PDB file of C-alpha atoms in Angstrom:
ATOM      1  CA  MET A   1       0.000   0.000   0.000  1.00  0.00           C
ATOM      2  CA  GLY A   2       1.308   3.436  -0.839  1.00  0.00           C
ATOM      3  CA  PRO A   3       2.058   6.184  -0.358  1.00  0.00           C
ATOM      4  CA  ASP A   4       3.178   5.899   3.262  1.00  0.00           C
ATOM      5  CA  ASP A   5       0.866   8.636   4.553  1.00  0.00           C
ATOM      6  CA  ALA A   6      -2.144   6.790   3.099  1.00  0.00           C
ATOM      7  CA  VAL A   7      -1.443   3.543   4.992  1.00  0.00           C
ATOM      8  CA  PRO A   8      -2.770   4.536   8.453  1.00  0.00           C
ATOM      9  CA  LEU A   9      -5.894   6.009   6.812  1.00  0.00           C
ATOM     10  CA  SER A  10      -6.590   3.087   4.496  1.00  0.00           C
ATOM     11  CA  SER A  11      -9.448   0.631   4.386  1.00  0.00           C
ATOM     12  CA  ILE A  12      -9.628  -2.536   2.241  1.00  0.00           C
ATOM     13  CA  GLN A  13     -12.942  -4.245   1.523  1.00  0.00           C
ATOM     14  CA  VAL A  14     -14.102  -7.055  -0.730  1.00  0.00           C
ATOM     15  CA  HIS A  15     -15.860  -5.429  -3.655  1.00  0.00           C
ATOM     16  CA  LYS A  16     -16.823  -8.485  -5.728  1.00  0.00           C
ATOM     17  CA  GLY A  17     -16.777 -12.234  -5.287  1.00  0.00           C
ATOM     18  CA  ILE A  18     -16.804 -14.610  -2.328  1.00  0.00           C
ATOM     19  CA  ALA A  19     -13.731 -13.640  -0.306  1.00  0.00           C
ATOM     20  CA  PHE A  20     -12.607 -12.301   3.044  1.00  0.00           C
ATOM     21  CA  ILE A  21      -9.600 -10.409   4.350  1.00  0.00           C
ATOM     22  CA  ILE A  22      -7.589 -11.288   7.455  1.00  0.00           C
ATOM     23  CA  GLY A  23      -4.871  -8.814   8.282  1.00  0.00           C
ATOM     24  CA  GLU A  24      -3.226  -8.047   4.942  1.00  0.00           C
ATOM     25  CA  THR A  25      -4.142 -11.341   3.297  1.00  0.00           C
ATOM     26  CA  LEU A  26      -7.074 -11.979   0.964  1.00  0.00           C
ATOM     27  CA  TYR A  27      -8.697 -15.430   0.952  1.00  0.00           C
ATOM     28  CA  SER A  28     -11.027 -16.030  -1.966  1.00  0.00           C
ATOM     29  CA  VAL A  29     -13.335 -18.765  -3.165  1.00  0.00           C
ATOM     30  CA  SER A  30     -14.089 -16.796  -6.322  1.00  0.00           C
ATOM     31  CA  PRO A  31     -11.527 -17.025  -9.139  1.00  0.00           C
ATOM     32  CA  SER A  32     -11.730 -13.301  -9.954  1.00  0.00           C
ATOM     33  CA  PRO A  33     -12.526 -11.251  -6.847  1.00  0.00           C
ATOM     34  CA  ALA A  34     -12.139  -7.499  -6.605  1.00  0.00           C
ATOM     35  CA  ILE A  35     -11.144  -5.312  -3.693  1.00  0.00           C
ATOM     36  CA  PHE A  36     -12.013  -1.719  -2.889  1.00  0.00           C
ATOM     37  CA  VAL A  37      -9.186   0.342  -1.369  1.00  0.00           C
ATOM     38  CA  SER A  38      -9.864   3.750   0.142  1.00  0.00           C
ATOM     39  CA  ALA A  39      -8.194   6.322   2.387  1.00  0.00           C
ATOM     40  CA  GLU A  40      -9.302   9.757   3.495  1.00  0.00           C
ATOM     41  CA  GLY A  41      -7.821  12.394   1.209  1.00  0.00           C
ATOM     42  CA  PHE A  42      -6.982   9.918  -1.564  1.00  0.00           C
ATOM     43  CA  LYS A  43      -8.759   8.633  -4.661  1.00  0.00           C
ATOM     44  CA  SER A  44     -10.340   5.239  -4.060  1.00  0.00           C
ATOM     45  CA  VAL A  45      -9.288   2.280  -6.201  1.00  0.00           C
ATOM     46  CA  THR A  46     -11.128  -0.861  -7.231  1.00  0.00           C
ATOM     47  CA  GLN A  47      -8.615  -3.609  -8.025  1.00  0.00           C
ATOM     48  CA  SER A  48      -9.619  -6.833  -9.808  1.00  0.00           C
ATOM     49  CA  LEU A  49      -7.578  -9.988  -9.276  1.00  0.00           C
ATOM     50  CA  ASN A  50      -7.130 -13.167 -11.303  1.00  0.00           C
ATOM     51  CA  ASN A  51      -5.543 -16.569 -10.724  1.00  0.00           C
ATOM     52  CA  ASN A  52      -2.062 -15.241 -11.468  1.00  0.00           C
ATOM     53  CA  ASP A  53      -2.328 -12.762  -8.554  1.00  0.00           C
ATOM     54  CA  PHE A  54      -2.903 -15.333  -5.816  1.00  0.00           C
ATOM     55  CA  GLY A  55       0.121 -16.172  -3.691  1.00  0.00           C
ATOM     56  CA  LYS A  56       1.752 -12.855  -4.596  1.00  0.00           C
ATOM     57  CA  VAL A  57       2.099  -9.488  -2.916  1.00  0.00           C
ATOM     58  CA  LEU A  58      -0.319  -7.049  -4.529  1.00  0.00           C
ATOM     59  CA  SER A  59       0.802  -3.430  -4.562  1.00  0.00           C
ATOM     60  CA  VAL A  60      -1.803  -0.671  -4.566  1.00  0.00           C
ATOM     61  CA  THR A  61      -0.820   2.988  -4.812  1.00  0.00           C
ATOM     62  CA  LEU A  62      -3.452   5.626  -4.057  1.00  0.00           C
ATOM     63  CA  GLN A  63      -3.315   9.045  -5.648  1.00  0.00           C
ATOM     64  CA  PRO A  64      -4.010  12.092  -3.459  1.00  0.00           C
ATOM     65  CA  LEU A  65      -7.269  13.917  -4.063  1.00  0.00           C
ATOM     66  CA  PRO A  66      -6.706  17.328  -5.658  1.00  0.00           C
ATOM     67  CA  ALA A  67      -7.527  20.517  -3.829  1.00  0.00           C
ATOM     68  CA  THR A  68     -10.132  22.772  -5.430  1.00  0.00           C
ATOM     69  CA  VAL A  69     -10.127  26.570  -5.502  1.00  0.00           C
ATOM     70  CA  GLU A  70     -13.308  28.530  -6.165  1.00  0.00           C
ATOM     71  CA  LEU A  71     -12.547  32.220  -6.642  1.00  0.00           C
ATOM     72  CA  THR A  72     -14.734  35.246  -7.302  1.00  0.00           C
ATOM     73  CA  THR A  73     -14.435  39.033  -7.121  1.00  0.00           C
ATOM     74  CA  SER A  74     -16.731  41.915  -6.320  1.00  0.00           C
ATOM     75  CA  ILE A  75     -16.676  42.812 -10.049  1.00  0.00           C
ATOM     76  CA  THR A  76     -19.676  41.812 -12.151  1.00  0.00           C
ATOM     77  CA  ASP A  77     -18.077  41.641 -15.624  1.00  0.00           C
ATOM     78  CA  ASP A  78     -16.034  38.814 -17.135  1.00  0.00           C
ATOM     79  CA  LYS A  79     -12.715  40.630 -17.608  1.00  0.00           C
ATOM     80  CA  THR A  80     -10.841  39.255 -14.582  1.00  0.00           C
ATOM     81  CA  SER A  81      -7.661  37.298 -15.315  1.00  0.00           C
ATOM     82  CA  TRP A  82      -6.867  34.449 -12.917  1.00  0.00           C
ATOM     83  CA  PHE A  83      -3.317  33.375 -12.081  1.00  0.00           C
ATOM     84  CA  ILE A  84      -1.834  30.547 -10.026  1.00  0.00           C
ATOM     85  CA  ASN A  85       1.846  30.992  -9.179  1.00  0.00           C
ATOM     86  CA  GLY A  86       2.102  33.650 -11.882  1.00  0.00           C
ATOM     87  CA  GLU A  87       0.579  31.540 -14.672  1.00  0.00           C
ATOM     88  CA  LYS A  88      -2.559  32.926 -16.315  1.00  0.00           C
ATOM     89  CA  LEU A  89      -5.163  30.172 -16.464  1.00  0.00           C
ATOM     90  CA  ALA A  90      -8.422  31.916 -17.331  1.00  0.00           C
ATOM     91  CA  ILE A  91     -10.238  35.176 -18.061  1.00  0.00           C
ATOM     92  CA  ALA A  92     -13.676  34.936 -16.517  1.00  0.00           C
ATOM     93  CA  LYS A  93     -16.060  36.323 -13.906  1.00  0.00           C
ATOM     94  CA  ALA A  94     -15.340  33.383 -11.574  1.00  0.00           C
ATOM     95  CA  PHE A  95     -12.642  30.707 -11.438  1.00  0.00           C
ATOM     96  CA  ASP A  96     -12.812  27.039 -10.404  1.00  0.00           C
ATOM     97  CA  TYR A  97      -9.679  24.913 -10.619  1.00  0.00           C
ATOM     98  CA  GLU A  98      -8.149  21.716  -9.251  1.00  0.00           C
ATOM     99  CA  VAL A  99      -4.528  21.629  -8.075  1.00  0.00           C
ATOM    100  CA  ALA A 100      -2.282  19.143  -6.359  1.00  0.00           C
ATOM    101  CA  PRO A 101      -1.889  19.662  -2.593  1.00  0.00           C
ATOM    102  CA  GLY A 102       0.758  22.307  -1.888  1.00  0.00           C
ATOM    103  CA  ASP A 103       1.525  26.005  -1.519  1.00  0.00           C
ATOM    104  CA  TYR A 104       0.219  28.497  -4.054  1.00  0.00           C
ATOM    105  CA  GLU A 105      -0.133  32.213  -4.765  1.00  0.00           C
ATOM    106  CA  LEU A 106      -3.540  33.052  -6.230  1.00  0.00           C
ATOM    107  CA  THR A 107      -3.979  36.307  -8.134  1.00  0.00           C
ATOM    108  CA  ALA A 108      -6.967  38.174  -9.536  1.00  0.00           C
ATOM    109  CA  SER A 109      -6.148  40.857 -12.117  1.00  0.00           C
ATOM    110  CA  HIS A 110      -8.707  43.205 -13.645  1.00  0.00           C
ATOM    111  CA  PRO A 111      -7.838  45.943 -16.171  1.00  0.00           C
ATOM    112  CA  TYR A 112      -9.619  48.664 -14.165  1.00  0.00           C
ATOM    113  CA  HIS A 113      -8.532  47.546 -10.676  1.00  0.00           C
ATOM    114  CA  GLN A 114      -5.430  46.872  -8.613  1.00  0.00           C
ATOM    115  CA  ASP A 115      -4.176  43.288  -8.637  1.00  0.00           C
ATOM    116  CA  ALA A 116      -5.038  41.230  -5.550  1.00  0.00           C
ATOM    117  CA  HIS A 117      -3.039  38.278  -4.215  1.00  0.00           C
ATOM    118  CA  ILE A 118      -3.426  35.610  -1.566  1.00  0.00           C
ATOM    119  CA  ALA A 119      -0.996  32.878  -0.475  1.00  0.00           C
ATOM    120  CA  VAL A 120      -2.567  29.553   0.468  1.00  0.00           C
ATOM    121  CA  SER A 121      -1.457  26.117   1.613  1.00  0.00           C
ATOM    122  CA  LEU A 122      -3.901  23.508   0.309  1.00  0.00           C
ATOM    123  CA  SER A 123      -4.293  19.975   1.618  1.00  0.00           C
ATOM    124  CA  ARG A 124      -5.647  16.825  -0.030  1.00  0.00           C
ATOM    125  CA  GLY A 125      -9.308  17.145  -1.000  1.00  0.00           C
ATOM    126  CA  GLU A 126      -9.604  20.688   0.391  1.00  0.00           C
ATOM    127  CA  LEU A 127     -12.150  23.101  -1.065  1.00  0.00           C
ATOM    128  CA  PHE A 128     -10.872  26.677  -0.822  1.00  0.00           C
ATOM    129  CA  LYS A 129     -13.339  29.505  -1.511  1.00  0.00           C
ATOM    130  CA  HIS A 130     -12.381  33.173  -1.629  1.00  0.00           C
ATOM    131  CA  GLN A 131     -13.791  36.447  -2.903  1.00  0.00           C
ATOM    132  CA  PHE A 132     -11.274  39.127  -3.833  1.00  0.00           C
ATOM    133  CA  GLU A 133     -12.293  42.685  -3.033  1.00  0.00           C
ATOM    134  CA  LEU A 134     -10.559  44.599  -5.824  1.00  0.00           C
ATOM    135  CA  GLU A 135      -9.657  48.250  -5.364  1.00  0.00           C
ATOM    136  CA  PRO A 136     -10.199  50.509  -8.405  1.00  0.00           C
ATOM    137  CA  VAL A 137      -7.256  52.067 -10.187  1.00  0.00           C
ATOM    138  CA  ASP A 138      -6.714  55.761  -9.413  1.00  0.00           C
ATOM    139  CA  GLY A 139      -5.947  57.649 -12.620  1.00  0.00           C
ATOM    140  CA  SER A 140      -6.188  61.001 -14.294  1.00  0.00           C
ATOM    141  CA  LEU A 141      -7.391  62.529 -17.539  1.00  0.00           C
ATOM    142  CA  THR A 142      -5.858  65.787 -18.761  1.00  0.00           C
ATOM    143  CA  ILE A 143      -7.860  67.552 -21.453  1.00  0.00           C
ATOM    144  CA  LYS A 144      -6.820  70.551 -23.524  1.00  0.00           C
ATOM    145  CA  THR A 145      -8.804  71.974 -26.419  1.00  0.00           C
ATOM    146  CA  THR A 146      -8.447  74.415 -29.245  1.00  0.00           C
ATOM    147  CA  PRO A 147     -10.279  76.768 -28.749  1.00  0.00           C
ATOM    148  CA  ASN A 148      -9.666  76.492 -25.016  1.00  0.00           C
ATOM    149  CA  THR A 149     -13.160  77.640 -24.053  1.00  0.00           C
ATOM    150  CA  ALA A 150     -14.813  74.399 -25.149  1.00  0.00           C
ATOM    151  CA  HIS A 151     -16.846  72.591 -22.506  1.00  0.00           C
ATOM    152  CA  ILE A 152     -15.857  69.148 -21.293  1.00  0.00           C
ATOM    153  CA  PHE A 153     -18.604  66.575 -20.767  1.00  0.00           C
ATOM    154  CA  LEU A 154     -17.552  63.448 -18.890  1.00  0.00           C
ATOM    155  CA  ASP A 155     -20.096  60.618 -18.819  1.00  0.00           C
ATOM    156  CA  ALA A 156     -22.767  63.160 -19.854  1.00  0.00           C
ATOM    157  CA  VAL A 157     -21.881  65.601 -17.023  1.00  0.00           C
ATOM    158  CA  ASP A 158     -20.795  69.149 -17.948  1.00  0.00           C
ATOM    159  CA  LEU A 159     -17.535  69.826 -16.094  1.00  0.00           C
ATOM    160  CA  GLY A 160     -16.955  73.279 -17.496  1.00  0.00           C
ATOM    161  CA  PRO A 161     -14.421  74.727 -19.928  1.00  0.00           C
ATOM    162  CA  SER A 162     -11.014  73.319 -20.756  1.00  0.00           C
ATOM    163  CA  PRO A 163      -8.214  72.902 -19.892  1.00  0.00           C
ATOM    164  CA  GLN A 164      -8.738  70.503 -16.974  1.00  0.00           C
ATOM    165  CA  THR A 165      -7.028  67.596 -15.245  1.00  0.00           C
ATOM    166  CA  LEU A 166      -9.579  65.177 -13.832  1.00  0.00           C
ATOM    167  CA  THR A 167      -9.029  62.494 -11.180  1.00  0.00           C
ATOM    168  CA  LEU A 168     -10.827  59.326 -12.218  1.00  0.00           C
ATOM    169  CA  HIS A 169     -11.286  55.744 -11.092  1.00  0.00           C
ATOM    170  CA  GLY A 170     -10.447  52.950 -13.466  1.00  0.00           C
ATOM    171  CA  GLY A 171     -13.042  52.231 -16.122  1.00  0.00           C
ATOM    172  CA  ASN A 172     -14.367  53.337 -19.465  1.00  0.00           C
ATOM    173  CA  HIS A 173     -15.452  56.967 -19.644  1.00  0.00           C
ATOM    174  CA  LYS A 174     -17.303  58.820 -22.385  1.00  0.00           C
ATOM    175  CA  VAL A 175     -15.952  62.271 -23.269  1.00  0.00           C
ATOM    176  CA  ALA A 176     -17.673  64.939 -25.330  1.00  0.00           C
ATOM    177  CA  ILE A 177     -16.156  68.301 -26.250  1.00  0.00           C
ATOM    178  CA  LYS A 178     -18.727  70.952 -27.144  1.00  0.00           C
ATOM    179  CA  LEU A 179     -18.607  74.589 -28.203  1.00  0.00           C
ATOM    180  CA  ASP A 180     -21.156  76.748 -30.002  1.00  0.00           C
ATOM    181  CA  ASN A 181     -20.602  76.877 -33.763  1.00  0.00           C
ATOM    182  CA  TYR A 182     -18.099  73.980 -33.613  1.00  0.00           C
ATOM    183  CA  GLU A 183     -18.503  70.293 -34.393  1.00  0.00           C
ATOM    184  CA  THR A 184     -18.854  68.167 -31.234  1.00  0.00           C
ATOM    185  CA  ILE A 185     -16.032  65.690 -30.569  1.00  0.00           C
ATOM    186  CA  ASN A 186     -16.924  62.364 -28.925  1.00  0.00           C
ATOM    187  CA  ASP A 187     -14.307  60.063 -27.462  1.00  0.00           C
ATOM    188  CA  SER A 188     -14.039  56.939 -25.304  1.00  0.00           C
ATOM    189  CA  ILE A 189     -11.309  56.825 -22.640  1.00  0.00           C
ATOM    190  CA  ASP A 190     -10.045  53.809 -20.697  1.00  0.00           C
ATOM    191  CA  ILE A 191      -8.429  54.479 -17.323  1.00  0.00           C
ATOM    192  CA  SER A 192      -6.678  51.175 -16.654  1.00  0.00           C
ATOM    193  CA  LEU A 193      -3.961  49.564 -14.579  1.00  0.00           C
ATOM    194  CA  ALA A 194      -1.752  49.522 -17.688  1.00  0.00           C
ATOM    195  CA  MET A 195      -2.455  53.194 -18.540  1.00  0.00           C
ATOM    196  CA  PRO A 196      -3.840  55.100 -15.545  1.00  0.00           C
ATOM    197  CA  ASP A 197      -2.927  58.603 -16.757  1.00  0.00           C
ATOM    198  CA  ILE A 198      -4.289  59.818 -20.093  1.00  0.00           C
ATOM    199  CA  LYS A 199      -3.771  63.108 -21.922  1.00  0.00           C
ATOM    200  CA  ARG A 200      -5.876  64.417 -24.798  1.00  0.00           C
ATOM    201  CA  ASN A 201      -5.546  67.568 -26.900  1.00  0.00           C
ATOM    202  CA  TYR A 202      -8.659  68.099 -28.984  1.00  0.00           C
ATOM    203  CA  ARG A 203      -8.855  70.522 -31.927  1.00  0.00           C
ATOM    204  CA  LEU A 204     -12.421  71.480 -32.784  1.00  0.00           C
ATOM    205  CA  GLU A 205     -13.539  72.328 -36.318  1.00  0.00           C
ATOM    206  CA  LEU A 206     -15.996  75.050 -37.231  1.00  0.00           C
ATOM    207  CA  LYS A 207     -19.370  73.863 -38.378  1.00  0.00           C
ATOM    208  CA  LYS A 208     -19.816  74.170 -42.104  1.00  0.00           C
ATOM    209  CA  ALA A 209     -22.351  76.715 -43.192  1.00  0.00           C
ATOM    210  CA  ALA A 210     -25.567  75.274 -44.552  1.00  0.00           C
ATOM    211  CA  VAL A 211     -26.189  75.995 -48.245  1.00  0.00           C
ATOM    212  CA  GLU A 212     -29.803  76.816 -49.085  1.00  0.00           C
TER     213      GLU A 212
END
């Protein structure tokens, strides 16, 4: 029986056939009995025997049950990247994964938030659940315009004339630059972990006169 740490936890039962076990010896009337070997924290094994196995030492090695991690965040979209020991394994809203028992660093990375990490030591068959509370990226948006009296609208809110430097959380923001007698400029800005500070210099064009 192996591995060694499975031996004191193990149980051997007759699974099929007319047989019985005394100590570590199987006595069988059936020509092809089967035994069921189990141990807490290990995958169970059903082992069939035939005539050639009798009178011999039968070796059974149990494999440890994997640990399972179930990870979520406070973010509702599906843009989170999931890493184990620095290896990206998925981009999804939530993450379920099986790993061998051991020590791991789990990471959640979202483009609009700070990365979050947790170190864990997982045992055989353990279910580890965790929700990461991700902090938003702090960024800035500097806007200049020509003419410099144009009004800045951020996410449909009039913030007044340019130039301005705005402090923003990570995310996608809609920008509109408006001035009487000039064509409106619309833009989409991402404040992200990769690029938290954005600068824009918009040049407005006069509206063309209507020809009657």
